[in-house]
PDB file of C-alpha atoms in Angstrom:
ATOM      1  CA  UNK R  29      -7.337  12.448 -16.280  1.00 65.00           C
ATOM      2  CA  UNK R  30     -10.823  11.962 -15.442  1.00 56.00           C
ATOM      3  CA  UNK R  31     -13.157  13.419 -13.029  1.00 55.00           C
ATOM      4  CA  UNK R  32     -14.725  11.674 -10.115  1.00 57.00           C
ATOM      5  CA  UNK R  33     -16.782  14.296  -9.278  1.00 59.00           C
ATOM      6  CA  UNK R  34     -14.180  14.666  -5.923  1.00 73.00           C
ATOM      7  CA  UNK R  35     -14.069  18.395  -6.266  1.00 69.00           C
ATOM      8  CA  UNK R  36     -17.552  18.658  -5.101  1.00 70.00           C
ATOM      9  CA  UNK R  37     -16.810  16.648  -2.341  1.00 67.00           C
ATOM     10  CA  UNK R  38     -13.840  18.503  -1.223  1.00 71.00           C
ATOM     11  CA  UNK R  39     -16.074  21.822  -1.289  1.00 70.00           C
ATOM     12  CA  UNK R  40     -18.844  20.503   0.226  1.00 68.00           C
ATOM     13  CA  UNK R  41     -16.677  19.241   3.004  1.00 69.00           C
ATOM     14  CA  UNK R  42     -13.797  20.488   4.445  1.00 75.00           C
ATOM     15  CA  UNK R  43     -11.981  16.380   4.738  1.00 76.00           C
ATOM     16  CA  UNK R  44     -13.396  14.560   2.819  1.00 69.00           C
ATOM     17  CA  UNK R  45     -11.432  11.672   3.366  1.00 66.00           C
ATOM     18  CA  UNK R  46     -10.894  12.205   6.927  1.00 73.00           C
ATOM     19  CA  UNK R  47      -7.344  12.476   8.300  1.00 84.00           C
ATOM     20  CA  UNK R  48      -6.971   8.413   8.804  1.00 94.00           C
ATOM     21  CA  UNK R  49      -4.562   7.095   6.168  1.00 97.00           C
ATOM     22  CA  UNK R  50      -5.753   4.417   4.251  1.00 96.00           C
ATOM     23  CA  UNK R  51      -5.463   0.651   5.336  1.00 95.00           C
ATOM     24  CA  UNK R  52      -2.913  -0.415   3.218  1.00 97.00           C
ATOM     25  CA  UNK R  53      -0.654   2.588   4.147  1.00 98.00           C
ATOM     26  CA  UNK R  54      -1.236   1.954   7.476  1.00 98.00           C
ATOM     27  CA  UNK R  55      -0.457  -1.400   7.171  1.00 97.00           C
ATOM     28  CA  UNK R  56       3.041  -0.405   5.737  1.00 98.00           C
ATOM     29  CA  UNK R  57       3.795   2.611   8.436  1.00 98.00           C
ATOM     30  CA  UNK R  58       3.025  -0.800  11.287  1.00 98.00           C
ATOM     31  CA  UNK R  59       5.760  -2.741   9.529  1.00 96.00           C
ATOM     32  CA  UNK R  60       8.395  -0.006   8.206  1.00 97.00           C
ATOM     33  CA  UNK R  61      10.202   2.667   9.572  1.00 98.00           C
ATOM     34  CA  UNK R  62      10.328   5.288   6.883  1.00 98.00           C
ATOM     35  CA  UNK R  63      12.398   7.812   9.087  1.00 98.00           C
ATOM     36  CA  UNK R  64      14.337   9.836   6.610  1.00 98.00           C
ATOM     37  CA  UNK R  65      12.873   7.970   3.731  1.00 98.00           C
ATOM     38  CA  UNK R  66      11.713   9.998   0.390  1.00 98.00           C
ATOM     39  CA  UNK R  67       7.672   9.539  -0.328  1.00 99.00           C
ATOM     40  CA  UNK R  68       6.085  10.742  -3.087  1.00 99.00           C
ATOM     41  CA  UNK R  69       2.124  10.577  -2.883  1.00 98.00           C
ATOM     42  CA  UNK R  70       0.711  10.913  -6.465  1.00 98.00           C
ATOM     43  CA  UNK R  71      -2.776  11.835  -6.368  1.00 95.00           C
ATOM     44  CA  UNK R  72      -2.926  12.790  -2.677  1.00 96.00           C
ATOM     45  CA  UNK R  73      -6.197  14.222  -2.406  1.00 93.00           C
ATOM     46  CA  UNK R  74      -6.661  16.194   1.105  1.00 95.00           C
ATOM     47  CA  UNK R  75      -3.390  14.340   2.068  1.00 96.00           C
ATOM     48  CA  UNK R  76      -4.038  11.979   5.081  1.00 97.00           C
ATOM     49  CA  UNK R  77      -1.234   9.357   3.567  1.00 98.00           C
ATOM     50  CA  UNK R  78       0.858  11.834   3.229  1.00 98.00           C
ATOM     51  CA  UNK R  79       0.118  13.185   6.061  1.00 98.00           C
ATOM     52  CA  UNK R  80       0.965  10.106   8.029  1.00 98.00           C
ATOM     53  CA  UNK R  81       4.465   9.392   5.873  1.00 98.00           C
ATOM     54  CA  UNK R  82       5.519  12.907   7.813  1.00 98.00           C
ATOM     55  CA  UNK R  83       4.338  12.576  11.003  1.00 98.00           C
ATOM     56  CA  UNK R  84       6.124   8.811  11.015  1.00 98.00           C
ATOM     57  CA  UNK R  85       9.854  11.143   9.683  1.00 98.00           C
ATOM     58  CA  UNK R  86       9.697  10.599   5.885  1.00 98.00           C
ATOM     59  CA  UNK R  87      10.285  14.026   3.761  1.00 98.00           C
ATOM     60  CA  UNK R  88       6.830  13.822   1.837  1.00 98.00           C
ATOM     61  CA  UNK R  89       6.206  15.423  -1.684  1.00 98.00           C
ATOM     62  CA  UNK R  90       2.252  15.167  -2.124  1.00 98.00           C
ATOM     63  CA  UNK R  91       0.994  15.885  -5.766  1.00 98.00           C
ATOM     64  CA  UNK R  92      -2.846  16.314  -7.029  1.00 95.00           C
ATOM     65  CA  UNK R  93      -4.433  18.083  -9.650  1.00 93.00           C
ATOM     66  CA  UNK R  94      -7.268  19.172  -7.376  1.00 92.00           C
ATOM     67  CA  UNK R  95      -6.761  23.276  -6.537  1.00 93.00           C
ATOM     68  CA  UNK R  96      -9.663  22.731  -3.889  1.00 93.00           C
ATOM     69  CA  UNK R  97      -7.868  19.233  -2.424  1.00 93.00           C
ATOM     70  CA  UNK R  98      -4.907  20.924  -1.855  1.00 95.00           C
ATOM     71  CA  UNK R  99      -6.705  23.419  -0.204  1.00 94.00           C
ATOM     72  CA  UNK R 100      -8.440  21.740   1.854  1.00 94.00           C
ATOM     73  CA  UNK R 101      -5.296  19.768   2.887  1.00 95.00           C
ATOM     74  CA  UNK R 102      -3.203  22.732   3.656  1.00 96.00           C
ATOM     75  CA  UNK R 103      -5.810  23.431   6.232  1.00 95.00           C
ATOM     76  CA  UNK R 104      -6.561  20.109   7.830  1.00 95.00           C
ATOM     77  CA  UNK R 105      -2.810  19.146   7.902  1.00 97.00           C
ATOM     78  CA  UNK R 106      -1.715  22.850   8.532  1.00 97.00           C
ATOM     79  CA  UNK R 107       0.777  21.325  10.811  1.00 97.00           C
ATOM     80  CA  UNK R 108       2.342  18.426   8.676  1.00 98.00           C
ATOM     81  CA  UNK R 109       6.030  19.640   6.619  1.00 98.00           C
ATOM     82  CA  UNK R 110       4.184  18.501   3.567  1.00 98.00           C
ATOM     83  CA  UNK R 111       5.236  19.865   0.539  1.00 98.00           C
ATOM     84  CA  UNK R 112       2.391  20.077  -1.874  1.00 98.00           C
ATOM     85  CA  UNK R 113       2.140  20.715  -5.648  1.00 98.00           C
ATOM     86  CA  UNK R 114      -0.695  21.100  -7.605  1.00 97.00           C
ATOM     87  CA  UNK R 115       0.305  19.067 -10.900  1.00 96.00           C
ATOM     88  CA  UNK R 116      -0.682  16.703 -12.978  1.00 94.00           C
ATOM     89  CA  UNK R 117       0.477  13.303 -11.630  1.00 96.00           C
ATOM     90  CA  UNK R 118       1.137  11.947 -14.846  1.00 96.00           C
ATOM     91  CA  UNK R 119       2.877  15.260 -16.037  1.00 97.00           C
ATOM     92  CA  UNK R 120       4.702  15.454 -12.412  1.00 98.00           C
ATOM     93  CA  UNK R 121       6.247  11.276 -12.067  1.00 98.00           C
ATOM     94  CA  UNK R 122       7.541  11.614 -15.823  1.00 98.00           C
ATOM     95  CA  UNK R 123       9.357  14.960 -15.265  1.00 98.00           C
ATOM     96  CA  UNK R 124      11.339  12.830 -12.068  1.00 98.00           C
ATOM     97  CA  UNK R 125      14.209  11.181 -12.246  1.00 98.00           C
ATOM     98  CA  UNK R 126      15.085   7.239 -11.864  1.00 98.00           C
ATOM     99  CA  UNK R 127      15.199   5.814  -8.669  1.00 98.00           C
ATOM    100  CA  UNK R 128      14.338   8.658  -6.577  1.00 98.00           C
ATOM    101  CA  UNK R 129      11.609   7.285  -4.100  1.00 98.00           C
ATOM    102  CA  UNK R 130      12.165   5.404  -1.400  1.00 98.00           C
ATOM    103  CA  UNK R 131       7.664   4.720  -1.566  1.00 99.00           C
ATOM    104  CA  UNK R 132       5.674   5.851  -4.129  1.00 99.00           C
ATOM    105  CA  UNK R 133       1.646   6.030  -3.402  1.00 98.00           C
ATOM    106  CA  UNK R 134      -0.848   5.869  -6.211  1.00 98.00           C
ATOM    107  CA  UNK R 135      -3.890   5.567  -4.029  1.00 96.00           C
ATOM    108  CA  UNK R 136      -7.295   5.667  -5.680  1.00 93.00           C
ATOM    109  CA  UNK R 137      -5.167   7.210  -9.401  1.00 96.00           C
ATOM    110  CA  UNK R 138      -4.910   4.624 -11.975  1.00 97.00           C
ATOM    111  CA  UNK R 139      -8.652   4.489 -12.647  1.00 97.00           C
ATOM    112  CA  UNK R 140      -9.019   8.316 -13.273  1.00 94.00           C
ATOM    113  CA  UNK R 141      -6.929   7.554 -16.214  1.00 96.00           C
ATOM    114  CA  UNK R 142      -8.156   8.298 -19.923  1.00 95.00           C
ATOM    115  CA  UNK R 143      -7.142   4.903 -21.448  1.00 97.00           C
ATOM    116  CA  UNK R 144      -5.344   1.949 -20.956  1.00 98.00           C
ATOM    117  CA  UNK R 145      -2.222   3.239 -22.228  1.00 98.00           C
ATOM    118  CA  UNK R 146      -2.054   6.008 -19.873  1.00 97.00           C
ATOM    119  CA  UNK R 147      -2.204   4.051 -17.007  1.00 98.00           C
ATOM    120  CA  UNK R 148       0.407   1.463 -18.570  1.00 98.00           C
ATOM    121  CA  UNK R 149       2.587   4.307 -18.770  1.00 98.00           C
ATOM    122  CA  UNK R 150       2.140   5.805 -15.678  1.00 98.00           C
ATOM    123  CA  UNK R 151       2.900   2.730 -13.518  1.00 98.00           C
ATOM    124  CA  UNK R 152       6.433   2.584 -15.752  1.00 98.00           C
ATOM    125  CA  UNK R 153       7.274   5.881 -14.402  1.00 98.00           C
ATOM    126  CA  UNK R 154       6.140   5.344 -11.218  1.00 98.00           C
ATOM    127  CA  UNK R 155       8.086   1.837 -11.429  1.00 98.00           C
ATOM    128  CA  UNK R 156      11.218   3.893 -12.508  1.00 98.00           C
ATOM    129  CA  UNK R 157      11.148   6.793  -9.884  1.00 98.00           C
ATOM    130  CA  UNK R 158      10.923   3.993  -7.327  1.00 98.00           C
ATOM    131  CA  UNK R 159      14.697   3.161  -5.509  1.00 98.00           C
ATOM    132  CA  UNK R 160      15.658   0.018  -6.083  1.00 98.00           C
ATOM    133  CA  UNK R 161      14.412  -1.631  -2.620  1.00 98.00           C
ATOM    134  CA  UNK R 162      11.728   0.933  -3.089  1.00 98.00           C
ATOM    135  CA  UNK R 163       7.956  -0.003  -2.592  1.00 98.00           C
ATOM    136  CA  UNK R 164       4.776   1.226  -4.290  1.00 98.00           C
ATOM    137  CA  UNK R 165       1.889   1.317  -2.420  1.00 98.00           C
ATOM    138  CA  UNK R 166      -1.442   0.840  -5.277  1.00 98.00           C
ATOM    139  CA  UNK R 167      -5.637   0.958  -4.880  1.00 98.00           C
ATOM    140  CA  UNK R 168      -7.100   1.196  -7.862  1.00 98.00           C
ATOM    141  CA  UNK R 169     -10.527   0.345  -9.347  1.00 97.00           C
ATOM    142  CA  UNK R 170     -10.838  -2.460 -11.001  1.00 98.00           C
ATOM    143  CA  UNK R 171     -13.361  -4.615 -13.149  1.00 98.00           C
ATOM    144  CA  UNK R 172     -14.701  -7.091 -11.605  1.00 98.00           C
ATOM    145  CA  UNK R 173     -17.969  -5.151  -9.441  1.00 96.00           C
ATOM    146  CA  UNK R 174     -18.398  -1.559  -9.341  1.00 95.00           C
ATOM    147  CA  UNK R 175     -21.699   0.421  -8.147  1.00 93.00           C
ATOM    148  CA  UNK R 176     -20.971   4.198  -9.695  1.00 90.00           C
ATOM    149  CA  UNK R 177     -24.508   5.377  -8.312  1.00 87.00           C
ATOM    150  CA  UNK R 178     -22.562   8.108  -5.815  1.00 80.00           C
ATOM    151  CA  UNK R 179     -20.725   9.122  -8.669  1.00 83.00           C
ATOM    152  CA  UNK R 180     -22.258  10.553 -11.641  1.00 81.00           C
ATOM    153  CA  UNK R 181     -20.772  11.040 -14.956  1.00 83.00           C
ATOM    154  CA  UNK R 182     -17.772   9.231 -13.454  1.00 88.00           C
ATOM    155  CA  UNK R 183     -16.814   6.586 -16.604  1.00 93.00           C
ATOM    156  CA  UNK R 184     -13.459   5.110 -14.848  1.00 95.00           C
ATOM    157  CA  UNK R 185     -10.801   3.205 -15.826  1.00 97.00           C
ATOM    158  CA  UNK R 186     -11.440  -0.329 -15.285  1.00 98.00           C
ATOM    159  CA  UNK R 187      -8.794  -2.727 -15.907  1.00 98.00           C
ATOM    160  CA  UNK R 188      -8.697  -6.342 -14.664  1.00 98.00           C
ATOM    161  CA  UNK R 189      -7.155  -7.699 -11.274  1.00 98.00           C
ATOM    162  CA  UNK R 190      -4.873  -9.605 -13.254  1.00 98.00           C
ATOM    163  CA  UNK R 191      -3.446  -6.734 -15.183  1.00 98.00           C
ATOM    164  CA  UNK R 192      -2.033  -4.544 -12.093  1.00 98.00           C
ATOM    165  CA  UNK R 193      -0.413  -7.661 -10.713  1.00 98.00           C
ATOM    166  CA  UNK R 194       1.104  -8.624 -13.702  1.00 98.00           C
ATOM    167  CA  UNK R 195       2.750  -4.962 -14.071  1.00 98.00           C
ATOM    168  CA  UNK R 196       4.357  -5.500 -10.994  1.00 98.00           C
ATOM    169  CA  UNK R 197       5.963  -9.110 -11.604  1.00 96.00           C
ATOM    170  CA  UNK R 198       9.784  -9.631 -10.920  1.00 96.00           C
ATOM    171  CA  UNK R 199       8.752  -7.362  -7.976  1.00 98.00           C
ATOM    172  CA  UNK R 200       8.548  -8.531  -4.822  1.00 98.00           C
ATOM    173  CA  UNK R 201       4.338  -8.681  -3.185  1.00 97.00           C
ATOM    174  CA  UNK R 202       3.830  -8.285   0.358  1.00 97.00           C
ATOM    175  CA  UNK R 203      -0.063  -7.670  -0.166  1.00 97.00           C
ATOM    176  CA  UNK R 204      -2.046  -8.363  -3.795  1.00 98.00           C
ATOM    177  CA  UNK R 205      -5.828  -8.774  -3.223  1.00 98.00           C
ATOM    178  CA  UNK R 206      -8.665  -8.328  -4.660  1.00 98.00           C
ATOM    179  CA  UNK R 207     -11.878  -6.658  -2.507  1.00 97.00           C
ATOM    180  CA  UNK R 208     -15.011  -4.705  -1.819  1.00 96.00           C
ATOM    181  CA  UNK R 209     -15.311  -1.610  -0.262  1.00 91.00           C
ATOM    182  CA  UNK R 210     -18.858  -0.414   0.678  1.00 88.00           C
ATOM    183  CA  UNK R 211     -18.473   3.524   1.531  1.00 83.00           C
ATOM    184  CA  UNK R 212     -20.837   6.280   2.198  1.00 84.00           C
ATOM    185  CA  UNK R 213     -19.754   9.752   0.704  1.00 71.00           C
ATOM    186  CA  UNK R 214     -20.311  12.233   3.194  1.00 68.00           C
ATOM    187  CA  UNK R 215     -21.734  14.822   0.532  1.00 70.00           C
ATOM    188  CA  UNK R 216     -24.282  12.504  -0.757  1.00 66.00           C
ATOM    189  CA  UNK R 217     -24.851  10.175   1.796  1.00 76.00           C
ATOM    190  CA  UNK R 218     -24.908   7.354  -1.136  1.00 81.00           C
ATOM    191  CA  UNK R 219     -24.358   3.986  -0.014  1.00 85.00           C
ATOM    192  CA  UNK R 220     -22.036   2.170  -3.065  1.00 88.00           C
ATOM    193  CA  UNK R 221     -19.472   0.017  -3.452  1.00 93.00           C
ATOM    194  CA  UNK R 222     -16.441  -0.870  -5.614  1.00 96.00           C
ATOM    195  CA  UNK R 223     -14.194  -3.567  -6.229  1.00 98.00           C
ATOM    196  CA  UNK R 224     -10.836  -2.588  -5.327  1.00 97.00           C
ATOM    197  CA  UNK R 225      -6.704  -4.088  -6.498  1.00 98.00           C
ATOM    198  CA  UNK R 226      -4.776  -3.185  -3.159  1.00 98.00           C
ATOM    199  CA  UNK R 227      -0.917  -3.882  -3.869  1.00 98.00           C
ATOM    200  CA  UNK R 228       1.888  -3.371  -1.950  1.00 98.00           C
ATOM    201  CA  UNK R 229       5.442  -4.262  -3.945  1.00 98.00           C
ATOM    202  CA  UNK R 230       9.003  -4.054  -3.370  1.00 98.00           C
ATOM    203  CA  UNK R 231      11.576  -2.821  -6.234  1.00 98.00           C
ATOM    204  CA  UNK R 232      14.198  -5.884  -6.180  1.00 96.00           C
ATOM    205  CA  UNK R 233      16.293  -4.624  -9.062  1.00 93.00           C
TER     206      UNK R 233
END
C-alpha cells in the first residue's frame, strides 16, 4: 500500500479525523439499524466509523496498517467495544471467509493501492466477505480533479468514476456520485481538494 503521509498527521495530532463519522456512513446509520449486525472497517484510521457502527449495536472489527492510528484510536474511542487489528487490509479481507459481513467500509483505501490490479482484487474480496444482503460502504480517490499540494510524495491510485461503479454492477446503488471535497489538514493547515467516488451498494446475490 501506499503512504499518504497520514502517519504524520496522526502524531502531530491526537484525531486527526475527528470523532464524526463520515457522511456517507452517517447517511447509512440514519437509514439502517445495524443492531447486532457484523462491520468490518478496512482501513479505519483513528476509527470514528467504526466507532459509530458500535455505539449504534453492531460488533465492529476495525483494521489499519497504521501502528500510530490505532493508537491514537484506542485513546479517543477508549470507550467504544472496538476490536482493532493492526493488519494489512488487503492481507486481512483475503484471509476472511465468504459472506461474513453484514457492511464492509473501505473509506478513503482503494487509492493507497500500488496498482490497478490490487485494488481490482481487493474490492473482489471485499465483494465476497460481504453477506448476501450485505452493503459496502466506498470513498475513494478518483481521476477526474485532485490537488495533492497537502500531501507530498503521495502518488495515489487514481482510477476513473466509471470503473468503481462498474465493479459494483448486478449490485444494488443507493448512493453513486461523483464530488469535491475541499479540506484543511489540521497539521498543515493546507487548503486542497480532491475529487471523490462515494458508493453505497447492496449484495443482492
Amino acid at each position: 500500500m501506499k503512504n499518504g503521509g497520514y502517519d504524520e498527521g496522526y502524531s502531530a495530532v491526537p484525531c486527526f479525523w475527528g470523532e464524526d463519522p463520515g457522511s456517507l456512513v452517517k447517511l447509512f446509520l440514519e437509514n439502517h439499524s445495524v443492531k447486532g449486525d457484523l462491520i468490518l472497517d478496512l482501513g479505519c484510521g483513528e476509527g470514528k466509523n467504526a466507532n459509530a457502527f458500535a455505539a449504534a449495536g453492531a460488533t465492529t472489527i476495525a483494521v489499519d496498517c497504521s501502528q500510530v492510528a490505532i493508537t491514537n484510536g484506542e485513546t479517543v474511542f477508549a470507550d467504544s467495544p472496538i476490536d482493532w487489528r493492526i493488519s494489512d487490509a488487503t492481507s486481512f479481507v483475503k484471509s476472511q471467509s465468504d459472506k461474513t459481513y453484514d457492511v464492509v467500509v473501505a473509506y478513503g483505501l482503494l487509492h493507497c493501492m500500488n496498482s490497478e490490479s490490487e485494488a481490482d482484487a481487493l474490492i473482489d474480496n471485499v465483494k465476497r466477505v460481504t453477506k448476501t444482503g450485505g452493503t459496502v460502504i466506498l470513498v475513494a480517490f478518483n481521476d477526474r480533479s485532485q490537488d495533492l499540494s497537502a500531501h507530498p510524495g503521495f502518488d495515489p491510485l487514481l482510477m476513473p468514476h466509471d470503473w468503481y461503479a462498474a465493479k459494483f454492477g448486478g449490485w444494488h446503488t443507493e448512493i453513486l456520485t461523483d464530488t469535491d471535497l475541499h479540506e484543511t489538514h489540521p497539521h498543515n493547515d493546507i487548503p486542497h481538494h480532491h475529487s471523490l467516488t462515494r458508493l453505497i451498494a447492496r449484495k443482492t446475490t
